[in-house]
Coordinates of C-alpha atoms in Angstrom, one line a residue:
M28 CA 17.5 42.9 12.7
M29 CA 16.8 40.7 15.7
R30 CA 17.1 37.0 14.8
P31 CA 13.8 34.8 15.2
A32 CA 15.4 32.6 18.0
R33 CA 16.3 35.7 20.0
A34 CA 13.1 37.7 19.3
R35 CA 11.3 34.6 21.0
F36 CA 13.8 34.8 23.8
A37 CA 13.0 38.7 24.1
A38 CA 9.2 38.0 24.1
A39 CA 9.4 35.1 26.3
L40 CA 11.7 37.2 28.8
A41 CA 9.3 40.2 28.6
M42 CA 6.3 37.9 29.3
G43 CA 7.8 35.3 31.7
V44 CA 8.9 38.1 34.2
A45 CA 5.8 40.0 33.7
A46 CA 3.6 37.2 34.7
G47 CA 6.0 35.8 37.6
L48 CA 6.3 39.5 39.1
A49 CA 2.5 40.1 38.6
T50 CA 1.4 37.4 40.7
M51 CA 3.5 38.9 43.8
T52 CA 1.4 41.2 45.8
P53 CA 2.7 43.6 48.2
S54 CA 2.4 43.0 51.8
G55 CA 2.8 46.6 53.1
P56 CA 3.9 50.0 52.4
A57 CA 7.1 49.4 51.9
R58 CA 6.7 46.6 49.2
A59 CA 4.1 48.6 47.7
A60 CA 6.8 51.5 47.2
E61 CA 9.2 48.7 45.4
P62 CA 8.0 48.2 41.7
F63 CA 11.0 45.9 40.8
S64 CA 12.1 42.7 42.4
E65 CA 15.6 42.2 41.6
E66 CA 15.5 38.5 42.7
A67 CA 12.6 37.5 40.4
I68 CA 14.6 39.3 37.7
H69 CA 17.8 37.5 38.7
A70 CA 15.6 34.1 38.3
E71 CA 14.0 34.9 35.2
I72 CA 17.4 35.9 33.4
V73 CA 19.1 32.7 34.5
R74 CA 16.1 30.3 33.5
L75 CA 16.0 32.0 29.8
A76 CA 19.7 32.2 29.2
G77 CA 19.9 28.6 29.9
P78 CA 22.7 26.4 31.0
L79 CA 25.3 27.7 28.3
W80 CA 25.7 31.1 30.1
R81 CA 26.3 32.0 33.9
L82 CA 24.9 35.0 35.6
E83 CA 27.8 36.9 37.4
S84 CA 26.3 40.1 38.3
L85 CA 23.1 42.0 37.9
T86 CA 22.7 45.8 38.1
M87 CA 19.4 48.1 38.0
E88 CA 19.6 51.8 37.4
T89 CA 16.3 53.6 37.8
L90 CA 15.1 56.0 35.3
T91 CA 12.9 59.0 35.6
V92 CA 9.5 58.7 34.1
P93 CA 8.1 61.9 32.8
G94 CA 4.3 62.8 33.3
R95 CA 1.8 63.8 36.1
D96 CA 1.1 60.1 37.0
S97 CA 5.0 59.1 37.4
G98 CA 3.9 57.8 40.7
Q99 CA 1.9 55.1 39.1
R100 CA 4.7 54.3 36.8
A101 CA 8.5 53.2 36.9
A102 CA 11.4 52.4 34.8
A103 CA 14.9 51.0 35.2
R104 CA 18.0 50.1 32.9
I105 CA 19.1 46.6 33.8
A106 CA 22.6 45.4 32.8
A107 CA 23.1 41.6 33.5
R108 CA 27.1 40.4 33.2
M109 CA 26.9 36.9 31.9
T110 CA 29.9 34.7 31.4
L111 CA 30.2 31.4 29.1
A112 CA 29.8 28.4 31.2
V113 CA 31.4 25.7 29.2
P114 CA 33.9 25.8 26.1
T115 CA 32.0 25.6 22.7
F116 CA 32.6 24.9 19.1
V117 CA 31.6 24.7 15.4
V118 CA 31.7 22.2 13.2
D119 CA 34.9 21.9 10.7
S120 CA 34.0 18.9 8.9
R121 CA 32.2 15.8 9.1
E122 CA 33.3 12.3 7.8
G123 CA 30.9 9.3 8.4
A124 CA 30.3 9.2 12.0
V125 CA 33.1 11.5 13.1
T126 CA 32.5 15.1 13.6
F127 CA 35.8 17.4 13.6
L128 CA 35.4 20.4 15.9
R129 CA 37.1 23.9 15.9
P130 CA 36.9 25.9 19.1
A131 CA 34.4 28.8 19.0
A132 CA 34.4 30.3 22.7
E133 CA 36.2 29.4 25.8
T134 CA 34.7 29.1 29.2
G135 CA 34.6 32.7 31.0
L136 CA 33.6 34.8 27.9
E137 CA 31.9 37.9 29.3
K138 CA 28.7 39.4 27.8
T139 CA 26.7 42.1 29.0
L140 CA 22.7 42.0 28.5
T141 CA 20.9 45.0 28.7
A142 CA 17.3 45.6 29.2
I143 CA 14.7 48.0 30.1
A144 CA 12.1 47.4 32.8
L145 CA 8.7 49.0 32.7
A146 CA 6.5 48.9 35.9
A147 CA 3.0 50.2 36.3
R148 CA 0.9 50.0 39.6
S149 CA -2.9 49.3 39.9
G150 CA -4.9 48.3 42.8
A151 CA -3.2 44.9 42.8
G152 CA 0.2 46.1 42.9
W153 CA 2.9 46.5 40.2
T154 CA 3.1 44.8 37.0
V155 CA 6.7 44.8 35.3
K156 CA 7.4 44.5 31.8
I157 CA 11.2 43.9 30.8
E158 CA 12.2 44.9 27.2
P159 CA 15.7 43.3 26.2
Q160 CA 18.0 45.8 24.3
N161 CA 20.7 43.4 22.8
P162 CA 19.7 39.8 23.0
E163 CA 21.7 39.3 19.9
I164 CA 24.8 39.3 22.0
L165 CA 24.4 35.7 23.0
D166 CA 24.4 34.8 19.5
G167 CA 27.3 33.3 17.5
V168 CA 29.3 31.5 20.1
G169 CA 28.9 28.0 18.8
K170 CA 27.8 25.0 20.9
P171 CA 29.1 22.7 23.7
A172 CA 30.8 19.4 22.1
A173 CA 28.0 17.4 23.6
E174 CA 25.3 18.9 21.6
L175 CA 26.9 18.6 18.3
P176 CA 26.0 15.2 16.1
G177 CA 28.2 12.1 15.9
R178 CA 31.7 11.2 17.4
T179 CA 33.5 14.7 18.1
V180 CA 37.2 15.3 17.6
L181 CA 39.0 18.2 18.1
A182 CA 40.5 19.2 14.4
G183 CA 44.5 19.2 14.5
S184 CA 44.8 17.0 17.5
E185 CA 46.6 13.7 17.7
E186 CA 43.1 12.1 17.9
A187 CA 42.0 13.7 14.6
R188 CA 45.3 12.8 12.9
S189 CA 45.0 9.1 13.6
L190 CA 41.6 9.2 13.0
R191 CA 42.1 10.7 9.5
E192 CA 44.8 7.9 8.9
Q193 CA 42.2 5.5 9.7
L194 CA 39.6 6.9 7.4
D195 CA 42.2 7.1 4.7
R196 CA 42.8 3.5 5.1
E197 CA 39.0 2.8 5.1
A198 CA 38.3 4.6 2.1
Q199 CA 41.2 2.8 0.1
Q200 CA 40.0 -0.4 1.1
R201 CA 36.3 0.6 0.0
L202 CA 37.9 1.4 -3.4
A203 CA 39.5 -1.9 -3.6
D204 CA 36.4 -3.8 -2.6
E205 CA 34.5 -1.7 -5.1
T206 CA 37.0 -2.6 -8.0
A207 CA 36.7 -6.2 -7.3
R208 CA 32.8 -5.8 -7.1
R209 CA 32.8 -4.0 -10.5
T210 CA 34.9 -6.8 -11.9
R211 CA 32.8 -9.4 -10.7
A212 CA 29.7 -7.8 -11.8
E213 CA 31.0 -7.1 -15.5
E214 CA 31.8 -10.9 -15.3
L215 CA 28.3 -11.6 -14.2
L216 CA 26.9 -9.3 -16.6
A217 CA 28.5 -11.2 -19.3
Q218 CA 27.4 -14.4 -18.3
Q219 CA 23.7 -12.8 -18.0
A220 CA 24.1 -11.4 -21.4
A221 CA 24.8 -14.8 -23.0
T222 CA 22.1 -16.5 -21.0
A223 CA 19.6 -13.6 -22.2
K224 CA 20.7 -14.4 -25.9
A225 CA 19.9 -17.9 -25.3
E226 CA 16.5 -17.0 -23.9
V227 CA 15.5 -14.7 -26.4
E228 CA 16.0 -17.2 -29.2
R229 CA 14.4 -19.8 -26.9
A230 CA 11.4 -17.4 -26.7
E231 CA 11.7 -16.9 -30.4
R232 CA 11.1 -20.5 -31.1
G233 CA 8.5 -20.5 -28.5
R234 CA 6.7 -17.2 -30.1
A235 CA 6.9 -19.2 -33.6
A236 CA 5.2 -22.0 -32.1
V237 CA 2.8 -20.1 -30.5
D238 CA 1.9 -18.3 -33.8
A239 CA 1.7 -21.6 -35.4
R240 CA -0.6 -23.1 -32.9
A241 CA -2.8 -19.9 -32.9
A242 CA -2.8 -20.2 -36.7
Q243 CA -4.0 -23.6 -36.5
I244 CA -6.8 -22.8 -33.9
A245 CA -7.4 -20.0 -36.2
D246 CA -8.0 -22.0 -39.0
L247 CA -10.0 -24.6 -37.4
R248 CA -12.4 -21.6 -35.9
A249 CA -12.7 -20.0 -39.3
K250 CA -14.0 -23.7 -41.0
L251 CA -16.2 -24.5 -38.2
L252 CA -17.8 -21.1 -38.7
G253 CA -17.7 -20.8 -42.0
P254 CA -20.4 -20.9 -44.6
D255 CA -19.6 -24.1 -46.0
R256 CA -21.2 -26.9 -44.0
P257 CA -19.4 -29.5 -45.6
A258 CA -16.1 -28.0 -44.7
R259 CA -17.5 -27.5 -41.3
I260 CA -18.6 -30.9 -40.7
A261 CA -15.0 -32.0 -42.3
A262 CA -13.2 -29.7 -39.9
Y263 CA -15.0 -31.0 -36.8
E264 CA -14.8 -34.6 -37.6
A265 CA -10.9 -33.9 -38.3
A266 CA -10.6 -32.4 -34.9
L267 CA -12.1 -35.0 -33.1
G268 CA -10.6 -38.0 -34.8
G269 CA -7.2 -36.4 -33.8
N270 CA -5.0 -36.8 -30.7
D271 CA -5.2 -33.1 -29.8
A272 CA -7.3 -32.8 -26.8
A273 CA -7.4 -28.9 -27.1
L274 CA -8.3 -28.6 -30.7
R275 CA -11.1 -31.4 -29.9
Q276 CA -12.8 -29.4 -27.0
L277 CA -12.3 -26.1 -29.1
A278 CA -14.1 -28.1 -31.9
I279 CA -17.2 -29.3 -29.5
E280 CA -17.5 -25.7 -28.0
A281 CA -17.9 -24.1 -31.3
A282 CA -20.3 -26.7 -32.9
L283 CA -22.4 -26.5 -29.6
Q284 CA -22.3 -22.8 -30.1
S285 CA -22.8 -22.6 -34.0
R286 CA -26.3 -22.1 -35.7
D287 CA -26.0 -25.4 -37.6
P288 CA -28.0 -27.9 -36.3
V289 CA -26.3 -30.9 -38.2
L290 CA -22.9 -29.7 -36.6
A291 CA -24.7 -29.2 -33.0
N292 CA -26.0 -32.2 -33.4
L293 CA -22.6 -34.2 -34.0
A294 CA -21.3 -32.5 -30.8
L295 CA -24.5 -33.4 -28.9
K296 CA -23.8 -37.0 -29.6
D297 CA -20.1 -36.8 -28.9
W298 CA -20.9 -35.2 -25.7
I299 CA -23.5 -37.8 -24.5
A300 CA -21.1 -40.9 -25.7
R301 CA -18.7 -39.4 -23.4
R302 CA -20.9 -39.3 -20.3
R303 CA -22.2 -41.7 -17.7
A304 CA -24.0 -39.5 -15.1
V305 CA -25.4 -36.1 -15.9
P306 CA -26.7 -33.7 -13.1
V307 CA -30.3 -32.4 -14.1
Q308 CA -31.0 -28.9 -12.6
I309 CA -34.8 -28.3 -11.3
F310 CA -36.2 -25.0 -11.2
A311 CA -39.9 -24.0 -10.1
T312 CA -41.9 -22.3 -12.4
K313 CA -44.0 -18.8 -11.4
E314 CA -47.2 -20.4 -13.0
D315 CA -47.5 -23.1 -10.4
P316 CA -46.9 -21.5 -6.8
G317 CA -46.5 -25.3 -5.6
S318 CA -43.5 -26.1 -7.6
E319 CA -41.1 -24.6 -5.3
A320 CA -41.9 -27.0 -2.5
V321 CA -41.6 -29.7 -5.0
V322 CA -38.3 -28.8 -6.4
Q323 CA -36.9 -28.5 -2.6
N324 CA -38.6 -32.0 -2.0
L325 CA -37.1 -33.6 -5.1
G326 CA -33.5 -32.7 -4.3
P327 CA -30.7 -33.3 -6.7
M328 CA -31.7 -35.3 -10.0
T329 CA -29.3 -37.4 -12.0
L330 CA -29.6 -38.8 -15.8
E331 CA -27.8 -42.1 -15.6
I332 CA -27.1 -43.0 -19.6
E333 CA -26.6 -46.9 -19.9
G334 CA -26.7 -46.8 -23.7
F335 CA -26.6 -44.6 -26.6
N336 CA -26.6 -45.1 -30.4
P337 CA -24.7 -42.3 -32.3
A338 CA -26.5 -43.6 -35.6
D339 CA -30.0 -42.7 -34.7
G340 CA -29.8 -40.9 -31.4
A341 CA -31.2 -43.4 -29.1
V342 CA -31.0 -43.0 -25.3
A343 CA -31.4 -45.7 -22.7
G344 CA -30.8 -45.4 -19.1
R345 CA -32.3 -44.0 -15.8
L346 CA -33.7 -40.8 -14.2
G347 CA -34.4 -40.2 -11.1
A348 CA -34.1 -38.1 -7.7
P349 CA -34.1 -38.9 -3.8
G350 CA -37.6 -37.1 -3.2
Y351 CA -39.3 -38.3 -6.3
S352 CA -41.8 -41.1 -5.2
I353 CA -43.1 -42.2 -8.6
A354 CA -40.0 -44.5 -8.8
K355 CA -36.4 -44.3 -7.5
P356 CA -34.3 -43.8 -10.6
S357 CA -36.7 -45.0 -13.1
S358 CA -35.7 -46.5 -16.6
I359 CA -36.0 -44.0 -19.5
I360 CA -35.8 -44.4 -23.2
G361 CA -35.4 -41.2 -25.4
T362 CA -34.0 -39.8 -28.6
L363 CA -31.5 -37.0 -29.6
A364 CA -33.0 -35.6 -32.4
Q365 CA -30.8 -32.4 -34.2
T366 CA -30.4 -30.3 -30.9
E367 CA -33.5 -31.5 -29.2
L368 CA -33.4 -34.4 -26.4
A369 CA -36.4 -36.0 -25.6
L370 CA -36.5 -38.6 -22.7
N371 CA -39.8 -40.6 -21.5
S372 CA -40.2 -42.6 -18.3
Y373 CA -43.1 -44.3 -16.4
G374 CA -45.2 -41.0 -15.7
C375 CA -42.7 -38.5 -16.7
A376 CA -41.3 -36.8 -19.8
L377 CA -38.3 -34.6 -19.9
T378 CA -37.6 -32.6 -23.0
L379 CA -34.7 -30.4 -23.6
R380 CA -33.4 -28.2 -26.5
L381 CA -30.0 -26.7 -27.0
T382 CA -29.5 -22.9 -26.3
E383 CA -26.8 -20.5 -27.1
H384 CA -25.2 -20.6 -23.7
R385 CA -24.1 -24.2 -24.2
T386 CA -27.1 -25.6 -21.9
L387 CA -29.9 -28.0 -22.6
D388 CA -33.1 -26.2 -21.4
G389 CA -36.8 -27.5 -21.2
L390 CA -39.5 -28.8 -19.0
L391 CA -40.1 -31.9 -16.9
R392 CA -43.6 -33.0 -16.8
C393 CA -44.8 -35.8 -14.7
Q394 CA -48.5 -37.0 -14.2
T395 CA -48.5 -36.5 -10.2
L396 CA -46.2 -33.1 -10.3
P397 CA -46.5 -29.6 -11.4
T398 CA -44.6 -28.7 -14.6
L399 CA -40.9 -27.9 -13.7
I400 CA -37.9 -26.3 -15.7
A401 CA -35.3 -28.5 -16.3
R402 CA -31.5 -27.7 -17.3
I403 CA -28.4 -29.7 -18.4
T404 CA -25.1 -27.7 -18.5
L405 CA -22.5 -29.1 -21.1
D406 CA -19.6 -28.6 -19.4

């Protein structure tokens, strides 16, 4: 069976020569009578054989073509004597970047490549096709040393012996280095194990602390959301009276989101008592098309808390916005009753109610302005 590489060689040889010879137009009767061009066949074989082989001689033997149209067809047997141009080698072994070689063939090795040339004449001249008969003879001779990978050394030579000794020394050194590395790694592993054990113990203590903290928070949340109002209020007051900022914040948030107006009122009182300036967001209403322009002209509105009485929910302060022409910031008085905050100033009233989203939502009504939507976010 023809090897794939040689099969491609054969096909290329046939096609290349046919193409090259088909382009030659006979220049006269003498040319037309010569179906085969030895020069073209010679050049094609040299080109396809490559630098590994040298063409020494080329012979052609004309063959008889049977049939009445034999004058339009011709055949010849070609014998090309090839010699190996360079010595070739095969790989004996590889060690790292070094490749040890064994000789495969010496310069001058002879091979004879045979082929059949078939020619057909048409109006444009002769068309020649070459069919190699034994392309596999060029196989199995190895490769030049320059084409083999790595640093090439001839096996059995003094250089090879010296190199193998050097490679053995390097291997022994690598083994010693690896042994020392493993010893250091084992010592490091022991240290890491001791550190990991201490870390596990620390983590366990941390988890215990986290579990205790989580239980404390869960207990507070359960009391704040439980059915017993006195228990809810007591838990809220205990959280706000302590020094734990997280529990205090959690208690305020839970109280503001609860449905208990008493608990929510306590949280709102604490929130207002801790504030001095509160931003008030203003929004236009769909019912009044002119409210959008009023909102843009007002700009940011601020509630300044100057006094607050947690006992009765009384609020005193100032409310104003840069674009509010009735007064710059105007004095206000108001009251926090349960979860509703009502504030009044000259010509304006702001009424807000606590929502489940931790906001105070309501309306701003002024004598000279359209009704606007107002919101205070309880951050």
